[in-house]
Amino acid sequence: METAAPNYFLIIGGVLFVMLNVAAALIWVERRMLALWQDRYGPNRAGPFGLLIVAADSIKLFFKQDWIPPFADKPVFVLAPAIVVISVLLSFVVIPFAPGIIVADLNIGLLFFLAMSSMGAYSIILGGWASNNKYSLLGAMRGAAQMISYEVFMGLALMGVVLMAGSFNLREIVEAQRGLWFFIPQILGFIIFFIAGIAETHRLPLDIPEAESELIAGFHSEYSGMKFGMFFIGEYMGITLISCMLVTLYFGGWLGPDFLPPIIWFIIKVVAFLMIFILLRASMPRPRYDQLMEYGWKILLPLTLVNLMVTAAVVLWLEG
């Protein structure tokens, strides 16, 4: 145990360092990619290729006045941004990045991920309610309904993978894909999980809780300084988490040809999904709130149940 402890803490420190820096780097990557796809210049003045724009944003947020409205519920107002960052970081502990590179190899890793992702809804609800602002409260109510609804479809979509792998352990789910990635037999579950992931992270085109055309900035209208920065970083860590889960559950995790190390394959797949998230922001229009909820309950829910029943029937048939 004494020899394993340093490696264990090294993995924890490495995951924490990489995830926080990936969230910061995505700010620059997103602006460059949006500029490329929309045929315009992105950040190109602050340092080579505009790389120092991330440092400029960080310094601006750090020194900006950290104002708390006098009418706000101050303890809850301060706590809300921390919840989203903590819940996302805790979700990363069960993700197997490569053989031996995992913080906690839990038998119920998938359930732990669903529990932690559900906690993220509290940050939006509490942040909007504690602000004592009508626009923030409306954004929080939209966010609560959207996230809680799409968590249902996300959880049901994952059950097809659990049936095929026979485990809630994410490492065992990756190992079960050595012969065939679950993306192929679970194509419907993958599409539903991907849509639910966009809604969970409230990214464009499903950024209804923070629709600037109707709600100013939604649930974080009253936030400034580093508190706003935590909401901002939490969003980027959220799409990184969903990309990691998509790769782990449906695209074989670290599995790939032997000419590259497993961790490199995992990174390549995650980066591909991050680019898709950014491309969606560049190309897709935002639906109305009622359209979003109707789409979920009237289309996605029946499809998840059909996927689950067909998968269960096929698995029982193959075993029998």
Short mmCIF file of N, CA and C in Angstrom, two decimals, residues 1 37 44-45 47 81 91 189 194 201 212 216 226 240 254 261-262 264 280 285 294:
data_model
loop_
_atom_site.label_atom_id
_atom_site.label_comp_id
_atom_site.label_asym_id
_atom_site.label_seq_id
_atom_site.Cartn_x
_atom_site.Cartn_y
_atom_site.Cartn_z
N MET A 1 0.81 -1.20 0.00
CA MET A 1 0.00 0.00 0.00
C MET A 1 0.85 1.26 0.00
N TRP A 37 -15.22 28.26 -38.56
CA TRP A 37 -16.45 27.77 -39.19
C TRP A 37 -17.36 28.91 -39.65
N ASN A 44 -6.57 36.86 -32.21
CA ASN A 44 -5.29 36.77 -32.94
C ASN A 44 -4.31 37.88 -32.55
N ARG A 45 -4.62 38.65 -31.51
CA ARG A 45 -3.76 39.76 -31.14
C ARG A 45 -3.01 39.51 -29.82
N GLY A 47 -0.89 37.70 -27.86
CA GLY A 47 0.05 36.59 -27.91
C GLY A 47 -0.04 35.84 -29.23
N PRO A 81 -22.28 28.76 -7.16
CA PRO A 81 -21.28 28.50 -8.19
C PRO A 81 -20.32 27.37 -7.83
N SER A 91 -17.42 13.93 -10.66
CA SER A 91 -17.82 12.96 -11.69
C SER A 91 -16.62 12.36 -12.41
N GLY A 189 -29.39 4.68 -28.39
CA GLY A 189 -29.03 5.13 -27.05
C GLY A 189 -27.95 6.19 -27.07
N PHE A 194 -26.41 11.72 -26.17
CA PHE A 194 -25.73 12.91 -26.67
C PHE A 194 -26.64 14.14 -26.56
N THR A 201 -25.73 20.12 -19.92
CA THR A 201 -24.70 21.17 -19.83
C THR A 201 -25.24 22.52 -20.29
N GLU A 212 -30.01 34.79 -23.75
CA GLU A 212 -29.80 36.24 -23.57
C GLU A 212 -30.86 37.08 -24.26
N ILE A 216 -31.80 38.08 -20.31
CA ILE A 216 -30.53 38.79 -20.09
C ILE A 216 -29.40 37.77 -20.07
N MET A 226 -15.22 36.20 -9.94
CA MET A 226 -14.87 34.79 -9.93
C MET A 226 -16.09 33.89 -9.74
N THR A 240 -16.68 18.65 -21.30
CA THR A 240 -15.56 17.71 -21.28
C THR A 240 -16.00 16.40 -20.63
N TRP A 254 -10.38 3.87 -24.07
CA TRP A 254 -8.98 3.97 -24.49
C TRP A 254 -8.61 2.97 -25.58
N PRO A 261 -0.37 4.93 -27.66
CA PRO A 261 -0.73 4.53 -26.29
C PRO A 261 -2.22 4.70 -26.04
N PRO A 262 -2.79 3.92 -25.10
CA PRO A 262 -4.24 4.01 -24.83
C PRO A 262 -4.70 5.40 -24.45
N ILE A 264 -3.61 8.23 -25.42
CA ILE A 264 -3.67 9.09 -26.62
C ILE A 264 -4.96 8.83 -27.39
N LEU A 280 -21.86 22.55 -33.03
CA LEU A 280 -23.29 22.74 -32.80
C LEU A 280 -23.60 24.18 -32.43
N PRO A 285 -29.82 26.59 -34.47
CA PRO A 285 -30.64 27.61 -33.82
C PRO A 285 -31.20 27.10 -32.49
N GLU A 294 -41.38 19.42 -25.07
CA GLU A 294 -42.23 18.51 -25.85
C GLU A 294 -41.39 17.48 -26.58
#
